[in-house]
PDB file of C-alpha atoms in Angstrom:
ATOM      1  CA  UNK A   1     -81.977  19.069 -21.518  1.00 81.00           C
ATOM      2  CA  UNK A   2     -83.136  20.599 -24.766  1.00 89.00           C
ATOM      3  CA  UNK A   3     -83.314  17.847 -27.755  1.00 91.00           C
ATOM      4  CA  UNK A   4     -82.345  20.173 -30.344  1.00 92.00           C
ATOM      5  CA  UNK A   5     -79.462  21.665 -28.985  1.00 93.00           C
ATOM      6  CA  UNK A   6     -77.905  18.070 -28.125  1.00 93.00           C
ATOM      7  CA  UNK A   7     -79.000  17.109 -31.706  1.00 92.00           C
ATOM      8  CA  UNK A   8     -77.102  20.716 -32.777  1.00 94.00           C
ATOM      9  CA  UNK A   9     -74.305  19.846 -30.706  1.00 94.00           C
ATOM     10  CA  UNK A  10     -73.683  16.297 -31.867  1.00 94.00           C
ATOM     11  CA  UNK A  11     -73.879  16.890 -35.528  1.00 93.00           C
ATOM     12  CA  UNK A  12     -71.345  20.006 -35.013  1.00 94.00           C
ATOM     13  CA  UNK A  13     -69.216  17.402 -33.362  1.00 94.00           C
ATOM     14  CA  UNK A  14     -69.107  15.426 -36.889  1.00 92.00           C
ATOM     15  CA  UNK A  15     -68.766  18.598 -39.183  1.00 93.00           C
ATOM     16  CA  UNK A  16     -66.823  20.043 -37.149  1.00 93.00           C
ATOM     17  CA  UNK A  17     -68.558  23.832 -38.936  1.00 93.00           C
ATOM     18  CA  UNK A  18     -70.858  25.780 -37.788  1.00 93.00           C
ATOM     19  CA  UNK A  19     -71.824  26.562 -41.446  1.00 92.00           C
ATOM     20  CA  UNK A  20     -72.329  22.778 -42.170  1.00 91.00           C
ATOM     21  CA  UNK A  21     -74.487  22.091 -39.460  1.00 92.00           C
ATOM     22  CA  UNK A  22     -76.806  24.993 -39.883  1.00 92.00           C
ATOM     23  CA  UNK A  23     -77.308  23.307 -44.019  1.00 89.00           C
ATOM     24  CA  UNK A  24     -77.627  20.384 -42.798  1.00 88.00           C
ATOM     25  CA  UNK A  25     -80.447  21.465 -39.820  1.00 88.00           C
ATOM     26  CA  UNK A  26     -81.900  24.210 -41.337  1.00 89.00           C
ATOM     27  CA  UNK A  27     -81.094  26.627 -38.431  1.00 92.00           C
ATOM     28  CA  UNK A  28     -79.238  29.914 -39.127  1.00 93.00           C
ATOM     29  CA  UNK A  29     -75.294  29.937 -38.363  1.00 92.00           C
ATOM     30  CA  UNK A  30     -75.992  32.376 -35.805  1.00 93.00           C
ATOM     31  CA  UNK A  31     -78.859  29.901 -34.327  1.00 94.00           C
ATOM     32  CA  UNK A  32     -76.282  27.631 -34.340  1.00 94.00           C
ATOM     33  CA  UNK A  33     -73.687  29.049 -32.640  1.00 93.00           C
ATOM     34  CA  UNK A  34     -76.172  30.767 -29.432  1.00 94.00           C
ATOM     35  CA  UNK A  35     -77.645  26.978 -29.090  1.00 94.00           C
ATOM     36  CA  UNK A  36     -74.310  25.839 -28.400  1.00 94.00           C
ATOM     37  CA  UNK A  37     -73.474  28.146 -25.911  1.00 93.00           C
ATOM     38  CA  UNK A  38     -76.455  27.642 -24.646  1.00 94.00           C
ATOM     39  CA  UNK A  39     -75.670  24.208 -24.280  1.00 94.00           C
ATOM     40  CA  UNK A  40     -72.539  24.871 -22.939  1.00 93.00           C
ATOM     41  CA  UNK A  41     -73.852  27.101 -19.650  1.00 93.00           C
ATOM     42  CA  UNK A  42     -76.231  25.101 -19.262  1.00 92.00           C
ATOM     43  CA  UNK A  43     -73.462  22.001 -18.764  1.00 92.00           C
ATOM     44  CA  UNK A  44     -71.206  24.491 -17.445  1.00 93.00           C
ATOM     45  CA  UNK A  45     -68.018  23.330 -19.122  1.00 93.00           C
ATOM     46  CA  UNK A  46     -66.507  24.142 -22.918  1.00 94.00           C
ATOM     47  CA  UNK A  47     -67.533  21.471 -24.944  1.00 94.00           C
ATOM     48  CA  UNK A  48     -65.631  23.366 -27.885  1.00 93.00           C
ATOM     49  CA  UNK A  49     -62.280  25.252 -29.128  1.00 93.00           C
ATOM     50  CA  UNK A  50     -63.200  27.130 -32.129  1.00 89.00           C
ATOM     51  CA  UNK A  51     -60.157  28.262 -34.223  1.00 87.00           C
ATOM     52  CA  UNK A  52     -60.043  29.890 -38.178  1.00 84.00           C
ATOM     53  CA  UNK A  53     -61.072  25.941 -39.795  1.00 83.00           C
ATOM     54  CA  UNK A  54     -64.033  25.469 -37.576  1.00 88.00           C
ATOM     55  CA  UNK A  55     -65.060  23.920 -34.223  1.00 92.00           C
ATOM     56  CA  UNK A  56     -63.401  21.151 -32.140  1.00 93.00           C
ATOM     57  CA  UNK A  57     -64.194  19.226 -29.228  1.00 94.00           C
ATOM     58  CA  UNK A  58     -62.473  19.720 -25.641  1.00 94.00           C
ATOM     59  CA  UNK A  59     -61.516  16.770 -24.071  1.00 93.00           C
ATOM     60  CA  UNK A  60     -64.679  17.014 -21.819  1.00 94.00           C
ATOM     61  CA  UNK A  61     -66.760  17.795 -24.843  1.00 93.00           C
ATOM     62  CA  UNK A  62     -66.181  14.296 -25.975  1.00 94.00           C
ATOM     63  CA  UNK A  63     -67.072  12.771 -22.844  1.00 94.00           C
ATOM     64  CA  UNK A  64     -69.816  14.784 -23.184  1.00 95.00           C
ATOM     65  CA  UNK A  65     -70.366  13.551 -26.410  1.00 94.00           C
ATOM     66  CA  UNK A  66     -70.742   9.911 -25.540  1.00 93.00           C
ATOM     67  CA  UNK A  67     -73.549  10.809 -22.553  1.00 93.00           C
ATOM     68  CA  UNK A  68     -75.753  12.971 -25.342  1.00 94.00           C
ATOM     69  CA  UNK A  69     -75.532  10.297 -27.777  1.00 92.00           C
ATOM     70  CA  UNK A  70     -76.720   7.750 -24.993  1.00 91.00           C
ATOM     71  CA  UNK A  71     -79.606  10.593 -24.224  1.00 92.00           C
ATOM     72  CA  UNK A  72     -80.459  11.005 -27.789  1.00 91.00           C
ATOM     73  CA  UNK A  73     -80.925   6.652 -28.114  1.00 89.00           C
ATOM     74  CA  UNK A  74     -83.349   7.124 -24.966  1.00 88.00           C
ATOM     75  CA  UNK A  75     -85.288   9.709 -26.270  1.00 89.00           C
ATOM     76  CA  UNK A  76     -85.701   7.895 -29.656  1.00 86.00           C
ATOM     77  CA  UNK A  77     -86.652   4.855 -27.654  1.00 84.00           C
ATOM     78  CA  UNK A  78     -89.280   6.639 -25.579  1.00 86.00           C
ATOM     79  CA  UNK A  79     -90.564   8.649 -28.649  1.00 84.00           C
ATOM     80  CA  UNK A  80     -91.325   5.123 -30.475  1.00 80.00           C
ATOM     81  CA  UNK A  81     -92.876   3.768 -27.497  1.00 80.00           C
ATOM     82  CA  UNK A  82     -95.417   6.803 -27.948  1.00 82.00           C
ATOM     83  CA  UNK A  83     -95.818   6.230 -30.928  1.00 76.00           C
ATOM     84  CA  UNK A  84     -96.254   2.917 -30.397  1.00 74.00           C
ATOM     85  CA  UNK A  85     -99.204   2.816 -28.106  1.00 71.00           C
ATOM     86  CA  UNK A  86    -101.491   5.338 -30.525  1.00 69.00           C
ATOM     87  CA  UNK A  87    -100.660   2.284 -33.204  1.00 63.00           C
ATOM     88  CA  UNK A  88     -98.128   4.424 -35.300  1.00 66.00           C
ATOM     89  CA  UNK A  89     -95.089   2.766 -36.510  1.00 75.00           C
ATOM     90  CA  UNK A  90     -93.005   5.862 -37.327  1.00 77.00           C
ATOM     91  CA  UNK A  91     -89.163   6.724 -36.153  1.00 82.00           C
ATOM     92  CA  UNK A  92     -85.948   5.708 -37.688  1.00 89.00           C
ATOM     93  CA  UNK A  93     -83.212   2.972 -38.033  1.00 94.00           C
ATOM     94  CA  UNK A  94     -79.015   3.800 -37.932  1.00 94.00           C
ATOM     95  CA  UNK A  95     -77.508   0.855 -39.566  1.00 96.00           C
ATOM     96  CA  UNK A  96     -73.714  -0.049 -39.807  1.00 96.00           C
ATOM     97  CA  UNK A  97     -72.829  -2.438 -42.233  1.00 95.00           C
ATOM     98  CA  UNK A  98     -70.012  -3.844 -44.478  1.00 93.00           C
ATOM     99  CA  UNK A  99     -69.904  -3.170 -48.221  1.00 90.00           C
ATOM    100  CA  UNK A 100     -70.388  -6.876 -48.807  1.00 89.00           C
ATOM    101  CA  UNK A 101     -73.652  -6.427 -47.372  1.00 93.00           C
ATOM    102  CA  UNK A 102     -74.865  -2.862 -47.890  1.00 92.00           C
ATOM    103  CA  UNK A 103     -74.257  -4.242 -51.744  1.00 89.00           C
ATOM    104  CA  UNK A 104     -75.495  -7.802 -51.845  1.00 90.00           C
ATOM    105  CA  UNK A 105     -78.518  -8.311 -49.823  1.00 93.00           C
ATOM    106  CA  UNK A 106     -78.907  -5.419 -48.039  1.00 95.00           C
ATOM    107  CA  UNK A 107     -80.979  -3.067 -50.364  1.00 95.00           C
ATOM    108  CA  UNK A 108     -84.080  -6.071 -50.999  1.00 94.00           C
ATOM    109  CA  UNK A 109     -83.960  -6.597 -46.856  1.00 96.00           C
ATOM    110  CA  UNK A 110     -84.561  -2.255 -46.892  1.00 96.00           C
ATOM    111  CA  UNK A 111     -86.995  -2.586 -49.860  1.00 95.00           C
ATOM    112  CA  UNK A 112     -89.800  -5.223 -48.408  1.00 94.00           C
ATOM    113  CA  UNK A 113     -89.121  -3.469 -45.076  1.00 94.00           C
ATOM    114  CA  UNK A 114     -90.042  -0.200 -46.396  1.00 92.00           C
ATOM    115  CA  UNK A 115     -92.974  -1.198 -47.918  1.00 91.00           C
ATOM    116  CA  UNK A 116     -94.305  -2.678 -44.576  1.00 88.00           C
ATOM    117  CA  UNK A 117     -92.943  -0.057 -42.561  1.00 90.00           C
ATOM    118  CA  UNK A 118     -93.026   3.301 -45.080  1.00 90.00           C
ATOM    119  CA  UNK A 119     -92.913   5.939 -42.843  1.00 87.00           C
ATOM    120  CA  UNK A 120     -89.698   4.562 -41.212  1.00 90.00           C
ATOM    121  CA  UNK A 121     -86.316   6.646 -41.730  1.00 91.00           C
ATOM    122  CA  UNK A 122     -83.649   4.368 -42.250  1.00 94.00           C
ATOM    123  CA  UNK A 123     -79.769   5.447 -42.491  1.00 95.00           C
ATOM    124  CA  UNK A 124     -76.962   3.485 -43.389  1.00 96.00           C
ATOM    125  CA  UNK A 125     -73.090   3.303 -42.771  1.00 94.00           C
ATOM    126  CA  UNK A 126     -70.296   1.596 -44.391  1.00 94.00           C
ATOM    127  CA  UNK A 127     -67.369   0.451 -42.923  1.00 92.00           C
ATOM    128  CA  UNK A 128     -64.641  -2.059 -41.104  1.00 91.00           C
ATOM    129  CA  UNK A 129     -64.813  -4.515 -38.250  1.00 90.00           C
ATOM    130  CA  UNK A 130     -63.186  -1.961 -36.050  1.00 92.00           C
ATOM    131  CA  UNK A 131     -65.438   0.666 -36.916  1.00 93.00           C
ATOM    132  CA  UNK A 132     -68.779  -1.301 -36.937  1.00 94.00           C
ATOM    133  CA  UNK A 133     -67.749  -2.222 -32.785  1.00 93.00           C
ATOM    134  CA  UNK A 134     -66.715   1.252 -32.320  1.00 93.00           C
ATOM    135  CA  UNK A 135     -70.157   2.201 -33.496  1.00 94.00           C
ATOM    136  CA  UNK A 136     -72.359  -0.065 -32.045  1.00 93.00           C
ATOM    137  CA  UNK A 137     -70.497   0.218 -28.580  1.00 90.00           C
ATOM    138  CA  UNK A 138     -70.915   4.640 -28.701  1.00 89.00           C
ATOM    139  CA  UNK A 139     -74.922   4.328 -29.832  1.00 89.00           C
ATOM    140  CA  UNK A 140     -73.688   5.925 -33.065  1.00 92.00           C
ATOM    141  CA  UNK A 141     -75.845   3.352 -34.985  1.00 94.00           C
ATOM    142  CA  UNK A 142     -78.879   1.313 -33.323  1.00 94.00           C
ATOM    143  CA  UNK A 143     -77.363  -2.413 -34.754  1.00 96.00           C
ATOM    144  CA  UNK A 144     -74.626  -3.445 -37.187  1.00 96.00           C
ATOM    145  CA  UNK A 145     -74.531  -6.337 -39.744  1.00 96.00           C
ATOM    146  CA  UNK A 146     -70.705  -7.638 -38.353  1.00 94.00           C
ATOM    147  CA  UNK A 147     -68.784 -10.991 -38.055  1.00 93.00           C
ATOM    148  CA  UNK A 148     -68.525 -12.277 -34.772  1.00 92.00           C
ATOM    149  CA  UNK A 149     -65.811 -11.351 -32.834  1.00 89.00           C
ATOM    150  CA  UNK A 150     -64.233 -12.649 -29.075  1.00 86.00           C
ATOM    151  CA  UNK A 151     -63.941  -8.735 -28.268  1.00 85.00           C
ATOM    152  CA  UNK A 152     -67.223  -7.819 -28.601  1.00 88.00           C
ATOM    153  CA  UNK A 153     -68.841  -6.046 -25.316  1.00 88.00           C
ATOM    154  CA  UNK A 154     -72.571  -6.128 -26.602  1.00 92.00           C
ATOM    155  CA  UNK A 155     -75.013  -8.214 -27.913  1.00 94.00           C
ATOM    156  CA  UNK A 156     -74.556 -10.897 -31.501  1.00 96.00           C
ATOM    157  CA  UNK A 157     -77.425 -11.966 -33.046  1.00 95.00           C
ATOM    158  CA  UNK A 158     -76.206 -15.320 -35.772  1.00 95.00           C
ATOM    159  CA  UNK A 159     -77.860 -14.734 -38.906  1.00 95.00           C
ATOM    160  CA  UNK A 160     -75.572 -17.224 -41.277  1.00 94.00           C
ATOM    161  CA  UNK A 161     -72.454 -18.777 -41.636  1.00 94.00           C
ATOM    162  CA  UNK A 162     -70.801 -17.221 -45.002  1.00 94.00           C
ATOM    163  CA  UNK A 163     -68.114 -18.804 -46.501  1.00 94.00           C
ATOM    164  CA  UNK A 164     -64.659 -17.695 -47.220  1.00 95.00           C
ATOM    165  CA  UNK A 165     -63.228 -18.291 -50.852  1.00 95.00           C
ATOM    166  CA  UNK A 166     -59.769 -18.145 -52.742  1.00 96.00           C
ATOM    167  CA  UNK A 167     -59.888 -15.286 -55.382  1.00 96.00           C
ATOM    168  CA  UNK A 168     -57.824 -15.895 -58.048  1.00 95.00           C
ATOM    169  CA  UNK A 169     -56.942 -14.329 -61.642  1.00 94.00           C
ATOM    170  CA  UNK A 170     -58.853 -15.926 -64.550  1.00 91.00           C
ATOM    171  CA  UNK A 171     -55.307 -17.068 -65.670  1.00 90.00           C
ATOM    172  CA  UNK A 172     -54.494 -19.020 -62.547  1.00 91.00           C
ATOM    173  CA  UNK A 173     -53.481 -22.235 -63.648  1.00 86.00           C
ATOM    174  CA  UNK A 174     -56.082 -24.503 -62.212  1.00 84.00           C
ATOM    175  CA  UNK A 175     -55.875 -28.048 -62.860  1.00 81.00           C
ATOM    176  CA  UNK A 176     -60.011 -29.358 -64.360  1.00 77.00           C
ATOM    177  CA  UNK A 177     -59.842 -31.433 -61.707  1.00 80.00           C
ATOM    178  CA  UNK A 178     -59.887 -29.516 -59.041  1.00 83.00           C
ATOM    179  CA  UNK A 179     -62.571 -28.202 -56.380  1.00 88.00           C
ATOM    180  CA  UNK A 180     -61.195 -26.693 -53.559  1.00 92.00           C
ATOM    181  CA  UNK A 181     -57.874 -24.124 -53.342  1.00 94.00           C
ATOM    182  CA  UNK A 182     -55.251 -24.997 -50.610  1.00 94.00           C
ATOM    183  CA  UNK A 183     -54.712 -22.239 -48.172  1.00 94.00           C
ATOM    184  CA  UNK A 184     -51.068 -23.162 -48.003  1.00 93.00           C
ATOM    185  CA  UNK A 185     -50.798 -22.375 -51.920  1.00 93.00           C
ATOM    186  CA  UNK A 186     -50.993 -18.530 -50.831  1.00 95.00           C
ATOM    187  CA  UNK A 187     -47.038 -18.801 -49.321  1.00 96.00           C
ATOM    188  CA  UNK A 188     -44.952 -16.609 -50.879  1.00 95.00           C
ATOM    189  CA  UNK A 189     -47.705 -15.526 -53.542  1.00 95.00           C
ATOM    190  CA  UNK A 190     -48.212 -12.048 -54.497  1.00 97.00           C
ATOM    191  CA  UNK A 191     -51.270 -11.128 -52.266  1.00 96.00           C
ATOM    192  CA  UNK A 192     -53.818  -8.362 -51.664  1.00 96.00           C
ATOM    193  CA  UNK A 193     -55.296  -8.063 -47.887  1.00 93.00           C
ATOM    194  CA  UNK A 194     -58.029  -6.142 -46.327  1.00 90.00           C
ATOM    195  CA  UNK A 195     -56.509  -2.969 -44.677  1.00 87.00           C
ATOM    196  CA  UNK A 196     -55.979  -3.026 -41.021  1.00 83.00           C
ATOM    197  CA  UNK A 197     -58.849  -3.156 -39.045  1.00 81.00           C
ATOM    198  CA  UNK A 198     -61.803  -3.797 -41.703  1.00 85.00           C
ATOM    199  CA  UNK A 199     -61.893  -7.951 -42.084  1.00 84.00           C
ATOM    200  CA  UNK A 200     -60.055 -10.070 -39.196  1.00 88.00           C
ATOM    201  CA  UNK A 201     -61.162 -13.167 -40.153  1.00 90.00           C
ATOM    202  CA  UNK A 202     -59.090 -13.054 -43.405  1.00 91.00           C
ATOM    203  CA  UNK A 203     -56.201 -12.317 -40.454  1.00 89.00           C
ATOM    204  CA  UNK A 204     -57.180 -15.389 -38.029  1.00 90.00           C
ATOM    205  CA  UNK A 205     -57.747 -17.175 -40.956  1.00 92.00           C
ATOM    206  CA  UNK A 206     -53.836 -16.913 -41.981  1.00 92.00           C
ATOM    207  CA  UNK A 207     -52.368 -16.989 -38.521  1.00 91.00           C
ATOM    208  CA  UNK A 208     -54.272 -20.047 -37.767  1.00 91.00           C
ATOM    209  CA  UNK A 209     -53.516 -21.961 -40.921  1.00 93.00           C
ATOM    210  CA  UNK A 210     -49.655 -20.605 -40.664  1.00 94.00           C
ATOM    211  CA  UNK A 211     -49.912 -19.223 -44.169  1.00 94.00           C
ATOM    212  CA  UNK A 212     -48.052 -16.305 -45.262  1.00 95.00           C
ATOM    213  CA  UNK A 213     -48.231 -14.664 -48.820  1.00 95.00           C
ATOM    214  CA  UNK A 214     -46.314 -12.168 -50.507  1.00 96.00           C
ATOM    215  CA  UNK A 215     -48.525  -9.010 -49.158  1.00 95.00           C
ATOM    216  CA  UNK A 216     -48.141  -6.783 -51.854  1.00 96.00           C
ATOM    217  CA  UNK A 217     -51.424  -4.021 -51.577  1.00 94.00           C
ATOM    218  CA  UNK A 218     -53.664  -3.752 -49.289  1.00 92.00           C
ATOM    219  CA  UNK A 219     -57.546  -2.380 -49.904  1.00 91.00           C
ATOM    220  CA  UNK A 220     -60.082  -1.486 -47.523  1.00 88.00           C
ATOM    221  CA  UNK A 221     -62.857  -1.858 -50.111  1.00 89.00           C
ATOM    222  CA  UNK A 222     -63.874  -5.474 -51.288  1.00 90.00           C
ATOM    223  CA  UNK A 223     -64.559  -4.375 -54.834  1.00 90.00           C
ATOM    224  CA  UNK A 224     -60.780  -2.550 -55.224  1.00 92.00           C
ATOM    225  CA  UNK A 225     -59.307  -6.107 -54.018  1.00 93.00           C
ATOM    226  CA  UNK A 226     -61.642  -7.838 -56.738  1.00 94.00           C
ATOM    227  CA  UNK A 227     -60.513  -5.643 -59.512  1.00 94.00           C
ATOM    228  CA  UNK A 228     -57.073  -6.062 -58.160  1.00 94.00           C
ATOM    229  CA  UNK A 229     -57.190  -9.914 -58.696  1.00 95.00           C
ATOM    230  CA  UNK A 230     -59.143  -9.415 -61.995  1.00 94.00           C
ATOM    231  CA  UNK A 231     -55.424  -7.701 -63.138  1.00 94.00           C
ATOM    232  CA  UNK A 232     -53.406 -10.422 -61.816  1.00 94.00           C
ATOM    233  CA  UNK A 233     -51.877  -8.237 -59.879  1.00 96.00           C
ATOM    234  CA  UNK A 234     -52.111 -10.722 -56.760  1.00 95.00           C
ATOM    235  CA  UNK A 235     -54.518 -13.516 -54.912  1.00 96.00           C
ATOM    236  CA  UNK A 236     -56.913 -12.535 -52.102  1.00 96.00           C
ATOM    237  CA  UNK A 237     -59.369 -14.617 -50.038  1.00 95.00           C
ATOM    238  CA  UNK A 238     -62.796 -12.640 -49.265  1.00 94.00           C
ATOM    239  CA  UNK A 239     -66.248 -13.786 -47.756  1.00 93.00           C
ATOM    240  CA  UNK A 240     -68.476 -14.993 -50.425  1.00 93.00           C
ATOM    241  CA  UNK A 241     -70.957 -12.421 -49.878  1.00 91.00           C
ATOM    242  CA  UNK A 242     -68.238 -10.138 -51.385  1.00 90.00           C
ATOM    243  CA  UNK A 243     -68.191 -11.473 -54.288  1.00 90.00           C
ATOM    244  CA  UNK A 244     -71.869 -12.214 -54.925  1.00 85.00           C
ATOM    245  CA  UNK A 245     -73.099 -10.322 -58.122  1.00 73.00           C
ATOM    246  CA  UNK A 246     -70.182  -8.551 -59.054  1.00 78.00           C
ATOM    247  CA  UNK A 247     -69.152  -9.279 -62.680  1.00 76.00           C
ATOM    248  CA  UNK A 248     -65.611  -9.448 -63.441  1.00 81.00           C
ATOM    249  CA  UNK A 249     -62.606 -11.933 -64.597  1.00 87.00           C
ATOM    250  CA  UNK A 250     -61.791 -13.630 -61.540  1.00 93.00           C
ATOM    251  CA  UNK A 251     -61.920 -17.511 -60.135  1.00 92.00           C
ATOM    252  CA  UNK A 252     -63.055 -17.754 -56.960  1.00 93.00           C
ATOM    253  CA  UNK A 253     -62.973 -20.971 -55.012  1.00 94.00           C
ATOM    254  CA  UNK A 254     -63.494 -23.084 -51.996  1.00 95.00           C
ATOM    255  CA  UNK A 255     -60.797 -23.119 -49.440  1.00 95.00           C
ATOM    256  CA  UNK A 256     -58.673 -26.081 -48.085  1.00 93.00           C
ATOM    257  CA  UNK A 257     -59.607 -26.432 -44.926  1.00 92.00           C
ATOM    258  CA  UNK A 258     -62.669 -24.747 -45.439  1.00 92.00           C
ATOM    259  CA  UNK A 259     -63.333 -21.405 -43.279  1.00 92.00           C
ATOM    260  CA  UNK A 260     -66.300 -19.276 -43.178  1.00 93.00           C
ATOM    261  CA  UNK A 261     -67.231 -15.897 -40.946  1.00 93.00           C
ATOM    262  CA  UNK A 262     -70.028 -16.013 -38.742  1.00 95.00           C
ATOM    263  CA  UNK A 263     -71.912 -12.783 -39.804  1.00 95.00           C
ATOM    264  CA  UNK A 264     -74.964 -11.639 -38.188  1.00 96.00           C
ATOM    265  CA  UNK A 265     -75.775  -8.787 -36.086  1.00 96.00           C
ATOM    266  CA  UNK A 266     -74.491  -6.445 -33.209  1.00 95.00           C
ATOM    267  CA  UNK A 267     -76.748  -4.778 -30.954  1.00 96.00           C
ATOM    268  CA  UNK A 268     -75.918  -2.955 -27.732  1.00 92.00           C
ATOM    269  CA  UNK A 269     -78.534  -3.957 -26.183  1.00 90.00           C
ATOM    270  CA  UNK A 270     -82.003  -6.046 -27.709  1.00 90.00           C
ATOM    271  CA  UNK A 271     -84.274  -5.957 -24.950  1.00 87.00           C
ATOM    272  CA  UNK A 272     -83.657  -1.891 -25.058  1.00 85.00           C
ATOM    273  CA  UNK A 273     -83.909  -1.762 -28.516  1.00 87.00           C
ATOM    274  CA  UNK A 274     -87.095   0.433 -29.747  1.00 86.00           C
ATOM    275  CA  UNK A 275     -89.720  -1.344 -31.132  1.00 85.00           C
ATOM    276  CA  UNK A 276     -88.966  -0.501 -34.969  1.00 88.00           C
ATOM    277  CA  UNK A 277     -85.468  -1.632 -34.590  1.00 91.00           C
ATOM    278  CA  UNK A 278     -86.586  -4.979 -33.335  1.00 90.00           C
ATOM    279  CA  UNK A 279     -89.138  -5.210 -35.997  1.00 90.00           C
ATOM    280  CA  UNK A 280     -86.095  -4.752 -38.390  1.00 94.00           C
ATOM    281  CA  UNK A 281     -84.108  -7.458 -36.749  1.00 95.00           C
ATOM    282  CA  UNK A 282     -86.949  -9.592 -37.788  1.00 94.00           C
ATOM    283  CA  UNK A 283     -87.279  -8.996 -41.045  1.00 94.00           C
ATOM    284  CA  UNK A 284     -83.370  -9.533 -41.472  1.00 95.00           C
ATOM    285  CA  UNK A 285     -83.605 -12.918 -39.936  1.00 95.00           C
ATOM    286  CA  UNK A 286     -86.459 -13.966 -41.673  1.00 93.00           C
ATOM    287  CA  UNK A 287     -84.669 -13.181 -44.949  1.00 93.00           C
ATOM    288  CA  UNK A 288     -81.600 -14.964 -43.980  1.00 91.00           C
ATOM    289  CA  UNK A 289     -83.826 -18.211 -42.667  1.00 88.00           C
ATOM    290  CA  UNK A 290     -85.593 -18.022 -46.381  1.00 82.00           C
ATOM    291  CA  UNK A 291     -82.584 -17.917 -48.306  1.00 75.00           C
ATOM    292  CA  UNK A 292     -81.018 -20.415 -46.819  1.00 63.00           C
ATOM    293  CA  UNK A 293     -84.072 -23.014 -47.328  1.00 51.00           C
TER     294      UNK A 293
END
């Protein structure tokens, strides 16, 4: 099967436009368009329904999706291994990731990787728990940073236990005395969670503990929930990562009992992984092992 047309064919299935996937690849629309049907005889089924906004996958076309996706991860895989045995250390890394990482520590892990590693592509997406399994599990990234998680179906690589802290307005009345925040205080306090499906432990960590504020926003971004606190428009609990380097008027503090997230990183599959993306893993853990000394 021909690589560009399943490359063609799976970036159409994220555009959804012929006319953004021939910018994006550099092809002609009409290039576009005959490589797709190409594709399509030569799977003989539709793999889309084109209408007046654009192109859409059949139900077929999306199983089909998954398999090319898988195809493409081989072909990367064997590509490196090529390249790998004339000495070259060329390709490129998919990474999912949460904003509390992408912002904190992630760009220094990317800079001293790149400068061992320059002629390595490396791509990056942001988003929730749900999405960074969803991910991982469909080869749509090669490993995600992630906290660990009973449902997971692939590979977890521990990298460090991050604590989880109280986040409150800088005119919470505190009393000088104290050091740690009792989860129990949240009851019936005005509250801002994580939207649905982007942080469970925040979740676990308030239906084991019994707790239940006064939910009154939620955010799926960790710096909207900060700048929500910094109003006193409610409390929030985030992973300390979160809140690492990000100026602002807000208290945050150590939880009673104290809770952390186990965050390291997902991986369909290490042994599989190309060569690059283990080198990667590497340098992650290495980082994490040197901050933590």
């Amino acid at each position: 099967m021909d690589i560009k047309k399943c490359k063609v064919f799976v970036i159409t299935a994220e555009t959804k436009q012929i006319s953004r996937t021939a910018k994006l690849t550099g092809y002609t629309q009409s290039a576009v368009s005959h490589m797709l049907k190409s594709l399509e005889k030569e799977a003989g089924i539709q793999l889309f329904k084109r209408d007046r906004y654009g192109v859409h996958l059949t139900s077929l076309g999306s199983d089909f999706l998954f398999y090319v996706k898988r195809f493409l991860a081989e072909n990367e895989r064997l590509e490196q291994f090529i390249y790998d045995l004339h000495g070259l250390e060329v390709g490129s890394i998919r990474l999912g990731t949460y904003t509390s990482v992408s912002t904190t520590v992630l760009p220094e892990i990317i800079k001293s990787f790149r400068e061992a590693h320059p002629n390595v592509d490396i791509t990056v997406k942001e988003g929730g728990s749900d999405e960074m399994e969803k991910w991982i599990s469909e080869y749509e990234v090669d490993l995600a940073f992630c906290s660990r998680r009973s449902t997971f179906t692939f590979e977890f690589i521990h990298l460090v236990n991050d604590p989880i802290v109280a986040v409150l307005p800088p005119d919470y009345h505190i009393h000088d005395s104290t050091t740690s925040f009792p989860v129990n205080e949240f009851n019936g306090k005005p509250f801002i969670l994580s939207e649905e499906g982007v942080d469970y432990d925040i979740n676990r960590l308030l239906e084991k503990t019994k707790t239940q504020p006064n939910v009154v926003l939620s955010a799926r971004d960790d710096a909207t929930i900060l700048s929500m606190v910094e109003q006193g428009i409610g409390l929030a609990v985030l992973p300390e990562l979160s809140c690492k380097g990000r100026p602002g008027k807000y208290i945050t503090m150590p939880l009673e009992p104290q809770c952390s997230r186990d965050l390291g990183v997902g991986i369909k599959n290490l042994n599989n992984a190309t060569p690059i993306t283990r080198s990667f893993i590497y340098a992650v853990q290495s980082y994490f092992e040197n901050t933590e000394e």
